[in-house]
Amino acid sequence: MIKFDNVSKQYEAGRDALSQVSFDVAKGEMAFVTGHSGAGKSTLLKLILAMERASNGQVMVDGINLNRLARAKIPKHRLQIGTVFQDHQLLFDRTVGDNVALPLQIAGFPYQDTQRRVRAALDKVGLLQKEKLMPEKLSGGEQQRVGIARAVVNRPRIILADEPTGNLDPELSNEVMKVFQQFQSVGVCLLVASHDRELIARLNCRTLTLEQGKLIGDG
Amino acid sequence: MTAKRKRTRPQPSAGNQRLQLHRQVARESLQRLLASPLSSGITVLVIAIALFLPALLYLLNSNLNAGLVGAADNTRLTIYLQSNISNTNEQAVSEYLLSKFGSESIEYISEEQAMESFSRSAELGDLLTSLPDNPLPAAFVVSPQLDDDTEIENLILELETMEGVELVQLDRLWLQRLQALSDLLTLLSRALALVVLVGLLAIVGNTIKLLIEHRRQEIQVIKLIGGSNSYIARPFLYTGLMLGLTGGLCACLLIGLMGLNLATAVAELSDLFGGNWRLNGLDALQYLTLVLTGGGIGWLAALIASYRNIATIEP
Ligand SMILES: Nc1ncnc2c1ncn2[C@@H]1O[C@H](COP(=O)(O)OP(=O)(O)OP(=O)(O)O)[C@@H](O)[C@H]1O
Ligand SMILES: [Mg+2]
């Protein structure tokens, strides 16, 4: 589903944020991406989202070579990926419910359907009673969970999560991971960037380890 | 993906759903407009005034034209005779005219008749009657049914060379001058309309551009999630449309108010000159055109501004 083939990324000349990374994540598979701060985890996810382009090598997503993806096709590509951003990326001028509804609105879902799915997604992250609140009234962890609800509401084929449990206590982290595993069990491909070693160890998942842009461990 | 999971896909073909979505977007963009009432109000006012000016010019011109059409039917040729014209010469002129026109379209106005009608119709009458001699000449008045201008000009040349003819005057001359003025007005209103179009596109476009800039961060987030440029542009198009339509409505209001005030003034003026000109306002269709023109310009401006500014915002 997601395939990196000898991928390098340089933001500025001479320094690789990613260097010659190759791996392959199948559908129905969940993998962690770990490594120190600045190792290139976010960069890896940005390449999959076509926010950045690889300097070298090929990124394939669902059989599509992102190097050759036309700009006009990027929105459709992103719509089938649910993403939890490291910095949440919520819209602060609309309610929690409307934030979560955004991917459905973009995809053109009918209103009733949208409402139903938004509540289901908020329920999964334990925020159903905050649907009508504005995001700024929420704590950091709650905002993060809104981001998670938004990422899964569209039932995407791929879920990317950048430090989804960064602001959460172990109990909530486990809840979120359970949601992720539910999606994994129905065939969704998940890539989760995290440096929460305990969590990774507990889940016993495949782990891609980055160090200064190089993939030094896969297993 | 797995066949187990049933996917409910959106069905954009259902017109009802689409309508619902559009209504939602429209409501949203209206809320945004009302959120900054001052800048929206100023933009609407600018649109209203900019549309009002060419519309007013058009209105004046169409009134002028309506008057011209009425007047063109009664072109009159007046042949003023010298006061000392001999009977034979007068006879010659009369016969010449009879050879060209039927007797029913020729009228002879003697010096006394001219004096009489003049003293009746104008205040100059008193002055004239106090003069020792009648200064008014006798005249033939002809209503030629000639459409060809050169034919009339030939006729005038012929008459002017005849013995005892003082002056041949074609009433059409001032008609032609008015016609030229009207043509100029038409040209002017077209030029003005063009200037207004370009100016409004720039002004409304700039308003929309500012709105887009204001929502830069939001646009970035929507793009991250998969919103296309046209999805992002949609509410801005509605905004442009609403600004334009409201501006057009205000322009109609201005025209209407102006018409009310002008109508009485024109009627008074016309009565003073013994005419029966009345100011015609715009009809319903023209009002509608004005509103829709405003809407169209607003929409177009938003379209241009959107495609120039949204594509450059990258997450
Ligand atoms: N837009 C950018 N321009 C220039 N350099 C960048 C940019 N984004 C990231 N980098 C550099 O690329 C390297 C990898 O960054 P990245 O954000 O992928 O790290 P990360 O593993 O996600 O770190 P963290 O755990 O702190 O989020 C860093 O050295 C960073 O300085
Ligand atoms: Mg990061």
PDB file of C-alpha atoms in Angstrom, chain B residues 51-237:
ATOM      1  CA  LEU B  51     -23.305  50.564 -11.634  1.00  0.00           C
ATOM      2  CA  PHE B  52     -25.497  53.594 -11.053  1.00  0.00           C
ATOM      3  CA  LEU B  53     -23.464  55.930 -13.264  1.00  0.00           C
ATOM      4  CA  PRO B  54     -23.590  54.042 -16.573  1.00  0.00           C
ATOM      5  CA  ALA B  55     -27.200  53.068 -15.847  1.00  0.00           C
ATOM      6  CA  LEU B  56     -28.105  56.724 -15.410  1.00  0.00           C
ATOM      7  CA  LEU B  57     -26.351  57.641 -18.626  1.00  0.00           C
ATOM      8  CA  TYR B  58     -28.205  54.850 -20.374  1.00  0.00           C
ATOM      9  CA  LEU B  59     -31.492  56.068 -18.946  1.00  0.00           C
ATOM     10  CA  LEU B  60     -30.930  59.638 -20.141  1.00  0.00           C
ATOM     11  CA  ASN B  61     -29.878  58.445 -23.548  1.00  0.00           C
ATOM     12  CA  SER B  62     -32.827  56.139 -24.001  1.00  0.00           C
ATOM     13  CA  ASN B  63     -35.148  59.015 -23.052  1.00  0.00           C
ATOM     14  CA  LEU B  64     -33.440  61.243 -25.563  1.00  0.00           C
ATOM     15  CA  ASN B  65     -33.791  58.564 -28.200  1.00  0.00           C
ATOM     16  CA  ALA B  66     -37.464  58.061 -27.431  1.00  0.00           C
ATOM     17  CA  GLY B  67     -37.962  61.801 -27.945  1.00  0.00           C
ATOM     18  CA  LEU B  68     -36.014  61.690 -31.187  1.00  0.00           C
ATOM     19  CA  VAL B  69     -38.066  58.845 -32.577  1.00  0.00           C
ATOM     20  CA  GLY B  70     -41.231  60.815 -31.914  1.00  0.00           C
ATOM     21  CA  ALA B  71     -39.829  63.960 -33.459  1.00  0.00           C
ATOM     22  CA  ALA B  72     -38.375  62.336 -36.540  1.00  0.00           C
ATOM     23  CA  ASP B  73     -41.863  61.719 -37.926  1.00  0.00           C
ATOM     24  CA  ASN B  74     -42.663  65.395 -38.216  1.00  0.00           C
ATOM     25  CA  THR B  75     -39.710  66.771 -40.085  1.00  0.00           C
ATOM     26  CA  ARG B  76     -40.655  70.173 -41.324  1.00  0.00           C
ATOM     27  CA  LEU B  77     -39.286  72.334 -44.064  1.00  0.00           C
ATOM     28  CA  THR B  78     -39.977  76.036 -43.654  1.00  0.00           C
ATOM     29  CA  ILE B  79     -39.457  78.317 -46.640  1.00  0.00           C
ATOM     30  CA  TYR B  80     -39.329  81.921 -45.455  1.00  0.00           C
ATOM     31  CA  LEU B  81     -40.208  84.459 -48.119  1.00  0.00           C
ATOM     32  CA  GLN B  82     -38.768  87.921 -48.530  1.00  0.00           C
ATOM     33  CA  SER B  83     -41.172  90.579 -47.321  1.00  0.00           C
ATOM     34  CA  ASN B  84     -41.093  92.319 -50.714  1.00  0.00           C
ATOM     35  CA  ILE B  85     -41.652  89.201 -52.788  1.00  0.00           C
ATOM     36  CA  SER B  86     -43.614  89.734 -55.972  1.00  0.00           C
ATOM     37  CA  ASN B  87     -46.804  87.814 -56.608  1.00  0.00           C
ATOM     38  CA  THR B  88     -45.338  86.005 -59.621  1.00  0.00           C
ATOM     39  CA  ASN B  89     -42.344  84.824 -57.626  1.00  0.00           C
ATOM     40  CA  GLU B  90     -44.601  83.688 -54.812  1.00  0.00           C
ATOM     41  CA  GLN B  91     -46.690  81.869 -57.368  1.00  0.00           C
ATOM     42  CA  ALA B  92     -43.564  80.195 -58.769  1.00  0.00           C
ATOM     43  CA  VAL B  93     -42.492  78.941 -55.351  1.00  0.00           C
ATOM     44  CA  SER B  94     -45.972  77.680 -54.639  1.00  0.00           C
ATOM     45  CA  GLU B  95     -46.171  75.845 -57.944  1.00  0.00           C
ATOM     46  CA  TYR B  96     -42.761  74.334 -57.519  1.00  0.00           C
ATOM     47  CA  LEU B  97     -43.770  72.991 -54.129  1.00  0.00           C
ATOM     48  CA  LEU B  98     -47.046  71.687 -55.500  1.00  0.00           C
ATOM     49  CA  SER B  99     -45.145  69.839 -58.200  1.00  0.00           C
ATOM     50  CA  LYS B 100     -43.134  68.100 -55.519  1.00  0.00           C
ATOM     51  CA  PHE B 101     -45.700  67.535 -52.785  1.00  0.00           C
ATOM     52  CA  GLY B 102     -49.398  67.083 -52.478  1.00  0.00           C
ATOM     53  CA  SER B 103     -51.366  70.167 -51.573  1.00  0.00           C
ATOM     54  CA  GLU B 104     -52.426  68.669 -48.234  1.00  0.00           C
ATOM     55  CA  SER B 105     -48.839  68.651 -46.980  1.00  0.00           C
ATOM     56  CA  ILE B 106     -48.229  72.306 -47.831  1.00  0.00           C
ATOM     57  CA  GLU B 107     -49.267  75.097 -45.571  1.00  0.00           C
ATOM     58  CA  TYR B 108     -49.016  78.800 -46.242  1.00  0.00           C
ATOM     59  CA  ILE B 109     -48.504  81.090 -43.292  1.00  0.00           C
ATOM     60  CA  SER B 110     -49.018  84.736 -44.084  1.00  0.00           C
ATOM     61  CA  GLU B 111     -47.267  87.541 -42.220  1.00  0.00           C
ATOM     62  CA  GLU B 112     -50.454  88.200 -40.260  1.00  0.00           C
ATOM     63  CA  GLN B 113     -50.939  84.562 -39.343  1.00  0.00           C
ATOM     64  CA  ALA B 114     -47.330  84.335 -38.174  1.00  0.00           C
ATOM     65  CA  MET B 115     -47.849  87.418 -36.058  1.00  0.00           C
ATOM     66  CA  GLU B 116     -51.033  86.027 -34.599  1.00  0.00           C
ATOM     67  CA  SER B 117     -49.663  82.641 -33.635  1.00  0.00           C
ATOM     68  CA  PHE B 118     -46.559  84.192 -32.196  1.00  0.00           C
ATOM     69  CA  SER B 119     -48.413  86.635 -29.976  1.00  0.00           C
ATOM     70  CA  ARG B 120     -50.594  83.810 -28.735  1.00  0.00           C
ATOM     71  CA  SER B 121     -47.868  81.367 -27.851  1.00  0.00           C
ATOM     72  CA  ALA B 122     -45.172  83.437 -26.266  1.00  0.00           C
ATOM     73  CA  GLU B 123     -44.644  86.349 -24.007  1.00  0.00           C
ATOM     74  CA  LEU B 124     -42.769  87.920 -26.852  1.00  0.00           C
ATOM     75  CA  GLY B 125     -46.209  88.611 -28.262  1.00  0.00           C
ATOM     76  CA  ASP B 126     -46.613  91.861 -26.360  1.00  0.00           C
ATOM     77  CA  LEU B 127     -43.284  93.045 -27.545  1.00  0.00           C
ATOM     78  CA  LEU B 128     -44.092  92.170 -31.134  1.00  0.00           C
ATOM     79  CA  THR B 129     -47.443  93.888 -31.210  1.00  0.00           C
ATOM     80  CA  SER B 130     -45.866  97.023 -29.857  1.00  0.00           C
ATOM     81  CA  LEU B 131     -43.564  97.202 -32.866  1.00  0.00           C
ATOM     82  CA  PRO B 132     -44.628  99.527 -35.661  1.00  0.00           C
ATOM     83  CA  ASP B 133     -44.016  97.013 -38.454  1.00  0.00           C
ATOM     84  CA  ASN B 134     -44.591  93.298 -38.513  1.00  0.00           C
ATOM     85  CA  PRO B 135     -41.066  91.836 -38.645  1.00  0.00           C
ATOM     86  CA  LEU B 136     -42.269  88.320 -39.301  1.00  0.00           C
ATOM     87  CA  PRO B 137     -41.996  86.921 -42.823  1.00  0.00           C
ATOM     88  CA  ALA B 138     -44.571  84.912 -44.660  1.00  0.00           C
ATOM     89  CA  ALA B 139     -43.641  81.276 -45.121  1.00  0.00           C
ATOM     90  CA  PHE B 140     -44.536  77.975 -46.674  1.00  0.00           C
ATOM     91  CA  VAL B 141     -44.366  75.021 -44.306  1.00  0.00           C
ATOM     92  CA  VAL B 142     -43.967  71.632 -45.919  1.00  0.00           C
ATOM     93  CA  SER B 143     -43.906  68.203 -44.312  1.00  0.00           C
ATOM     94  CA  PRO B 144     -41.901  66.238 -46.834  1.00  0.00           C
ATOM     95  CA  GLN B 145     -42.235  62.480 -46.759  1.00  0.00           C
ATOM     96  CA  LEU B 146     -38.683  62.028 -47.910  1.00  0.00           C
ATOM     97  CA  ASP B 147     -36.454  59.618 -46.111  1.00  0.00           C
ATOM     98  CA  ASP B 148     -33.457  60.223 -48.286  1.00  0.00           C
ATOM     99  CA  ASP B 149     -31.314  63.005 -46.850  1.00  0.00           C
ATOM    100  CA  THR B 150     -29.651  63.895 -50.164  1.00  0.00           C
ATOM    101  CA  GLU B 151     -33.054  64.297 -51.773  1.00  0.00           C
ATOM    102  CA  ILE B 152     -33.982  66.823 -49.126  1.00  0.00           C
ATOM    103  CA  GLU B 153     -30.685  68.620 -49.487  1.00  0.00           C
ATOM    104  CA  ASN B 154     -31.187  68.922 -53.253  1.00  0.00           C
ATOM    105  CA  LEU B 155     -34.637  70.286 -52.620  1.00  0.00           C
ATOM    106  CA  ILE B 156     -33.263  72.885 -50.234  1.00  0.00           C
ATOM    107  CA  LEU B 157     -30.586  73.970 -52.713  1.00  0.00           C
ATOM    108  CA  GLU B 158     -33.196  74.322 -55.442  1.00  0.00           C
ATOM    109  CA  LEU B 159     -35.514  76.383 -53.265  1.00  0.00           C
ATOM    110  CA  GLU B 160     -32.777  78.650 -51.978  1.00  0.00           C
ATOM    111  CA  THR B 161     -31.868  79.768 -55.532  1.00  0.00           C
ATOM    112  CA  MET B 162     -35.447  80.738 -56.301  1.00  0.00           C
ATOM    113  CA  GLU B 163     -36.312  84.369 -56.591  1.00  0.00           C
ATOM    114  CA  GLY B 164     -37.864  85.882 -53.440  1.00  0.00           C
ATOM    115  CA  VAL B 165     -36.908  83.102 -51.055  1.00  0.00           C
ATOM    116  CA  GLU B 166     -35.203  84.462 -47.984  1.00  0.00           C
ATOM    117  CA  LEU B 167     -34.295  81.285 -46.104  1.00  0.00           C
ATOM    118  CA  VAL B 168     -35.023  77.574 -46.158  1.00  0.00           C
ATOM    119  CA  GLN B 169     -34.901  75.926 -42.813  1.00  0.00           C
ATOM    120  CA  LEU B 170     -35.000  72.245 -42.110  1.00  0.00           C
ATOM    121  CA  ASP B 171     -36.213  71.418 -38.628  1.00  0.00           C
ATOM    122  CA  ARG B 172     -34.289  68.273 -38.923  1.00  0.00           C
ATOM    123  CA  LEU B 173     -31.041  70.049 -38.371  1.00  0.00           C
ATOM    124  CA  TRP B 174     -31.409  70.204 -34.642  1.00  0.00           C
ATOM    125  CA  LEU B 175     -32.727  66.672 -34.784  1.00  0.00           C
ATOM    126  CA  GLN B 176     -29.517  65.620 -36.425  1.00  0.00           C
ATOM    127  CA  ARG B 177     -27.530  67.439 -33.806  1.00  0.00           C
ATOM    128  CA  LEU B 178     -29.470  65.720 -31.061  1.00  0.00           C
ATOM    129  CA  GLN B 179     -28.950  62.445 -32.846  1.00  0.00           C
ATOM    130  CA  ALA B 180     -25.216  63.076 -32.885  1.00  0.00           C
ATOM    131  CA  LEU B 181     -25.358  63.922 -29.200  1.00  0.00           C
ATOM    132  CA  SER B 182     -27.244  60.736 -28.540  1.00  0.00           C
ATOM    133  CA  ASP B 183     -24.661  58.736 -30.474  1.00  0.00           C
ATOM    134  CA  LEU B 184     -21.963  60.346 -28.394  1.00  0.00           C
ATOM    135  CA  LEU B 185     -23.854  59.471 -25.226  1.00  0.00           C
ATOM    136  CA  THR B 186     -24.138  55.877 -26.370  1.00  0.00           C
ATOM    137  CA  LEU B 187     -20.426  55.748 -26.999  1.00  0.00           C
ATOM    138  CA  LEU B 188     -19.744  57.365 -23.648  1.00  0.00           C
ATOM    139  CA  SER B 189     -21.960  54.990 -21.735  1.00  0.00           C
ATOM    140  CA  ARG B 190     -20.277  52.032 -23.412  1.00  0.00           C
ATOM    141  CA  ALA B 191     -16.839  53.346 -22.550  1.00  0.00           C
ATOM    142  CA  LEU B 192     -17.990  54.068 -19.017  1.00  0.00           C
ATOM    143  CA  ALA B 193     -19.453  50.584 -18.723  1.00  0.00           C
ATOM    144  CA  LEU B 194     -16.115  49.112 -19.752  1.00  0.00           C
ATOM    145  CA  VAL B 195     -14.216  51.252 -17.266  1.00  0.00           C
ATOM    146  CA  VAL B 196     -16.715  50.311 -14.563  1.00  0.00           C
ATOM    147  CA  LEU B 197     -16.406  46.633 -15.430  1.00  0.00           C
ATOM    148  CA  VAL B 198     -12.626  46.649 -15.182  1.00  0.00           C
ATOM    149  CA  GLY B 199     -12.679  48.838 -12.075  1.00  0.00           C
ATOM    150  CA  LEU B 200     -15.234  46.680 -10.309  1.00  0.00           C
ATOM    151  CA  LEU B 201     -13.379  43.497 -11.185  1.00  0.00           C
ATOM    152  CA  ALA B 202     -10.294  45.029  -9.585  1.00  0.00           C
ATOM    153  CA  ILE B 203     -12.078  46.355  -6.501  1.00  0.00           C
ATOM    154  CA  VAL B 204     -14.260  43.335  -5.758  1.00  0.00           C
ATOM    155  CA  GLY B 205     -11.341  41.092  -6.676  1.00  0.00           C
ATOM    156  CA  ASN B 206      -9.233  42.878  -4.113  1.00  0.00           C
ATOM    157  CA  THR B 207     -11.910  42.499  -1.438  1.00  0.00           C
ATOM    158  CA  ILE B 208     -12.050  38.771  -2.129  1.00  0.00           C
ATOM    159  CA  LYS B 209      -8.273  38.571  -2.163  1.00  0.00           C
ATOM    160  CA  LEU B 210      -8.156  40.108   1.304  1.00  0.00           C
ATOM    161  CA  LEU B 211     -10.760  37.642   2.527  1.00  0.00           C
ATOM    162  CA  ILE B 212      -8.665  34.799   1.130  1.00  0.00           C
ATOM    163  CA  GLU B 213      -5.513  36.137   2.774  1.00  0.00           C
ATOM    164  CA  HIS B 214      -7.432  36.434   6.014  1.00  0.00           C
ATOM    165  CA  ARG B 215      -8.287  32.742   5.836  1.00  0.00           C
ATOM    166  CA  ARG B 216      -4.896  31.585   4.736  1.00  0.00           C
ATOM    167  CA  GLN B 217      -4.399  29.193   7.624  1.00  0.00           C
ATOM    168  CA  GLU B 218      -7.836  27.691   7.240  1.00  0.00           C
ATOM    169  CA  ILE B 219      -7.195  27.143   3.545  1.00  0.00           C
ATOM    170  CA  GLN B 220      -3.930  25.384   4.327  1.00  0.00           C
ATOM    171  CA  VAL B 221      -5.696  23.017   6.715  1.00  0.00           C
ATOM    172  CA  ILE B 222      -8.447  22.282   4.199  1.00  0.00           C
ATOM    173  CA  LYS B 223      -5.823  21.562   1.562  1.00  0.00           C
ATOM    174  CA  LEU B 224      -4.056  19.170   3.929  1.00  0.00           C
ATOM    175  CA  ILE B 225      -7.255  17.218   4.358  1.00  0.00           C
ATOM    176  CA  GLY B 226      -7.911  17.062   0.628  1.00  0.00           C
ATOM    177  CA  GLY B 227      -9.947  20.116  -0.284  1.00  0.00           C
ATOM    178  CA  SER B 228      -9.408  21.105  -3.918  1.00  0.00           C
ATOM    179  CA  ASN B 229      -8.964  24.661  -5.116  1.00  0.00           C
ATOM    180  CA  SER B 230     -12.506  24.746  -6.436  1.00  0.00           C
ATOM    181  CA  TYR B 231     -13.908  23.433  -3.148  1.00  0.00           C
ATOM    182  CA  ILE B 232     -12.083  26.215  -1.323  1.00  0.00           C
ATOM    183  CA  ALA B 233     -13.140  28.791  -3.898  1.00  0.00           C
ATOM    184  CA  ARG B 234     -16.854  27.996  -3.609  1.00  0.00           C
ATOM    185  CA  PRO B 235     -17.730  30.128  -0.560  1.00  0.00           C
ATOM    186  CA  PHE B 236     -15.690  32.998  -1.985  1.00  0.00           C
ATOM    187  CA  LEU B 237     -17.652  32.800  -5.231  1.00  0.00           C
TER     188      LEU B 237
END
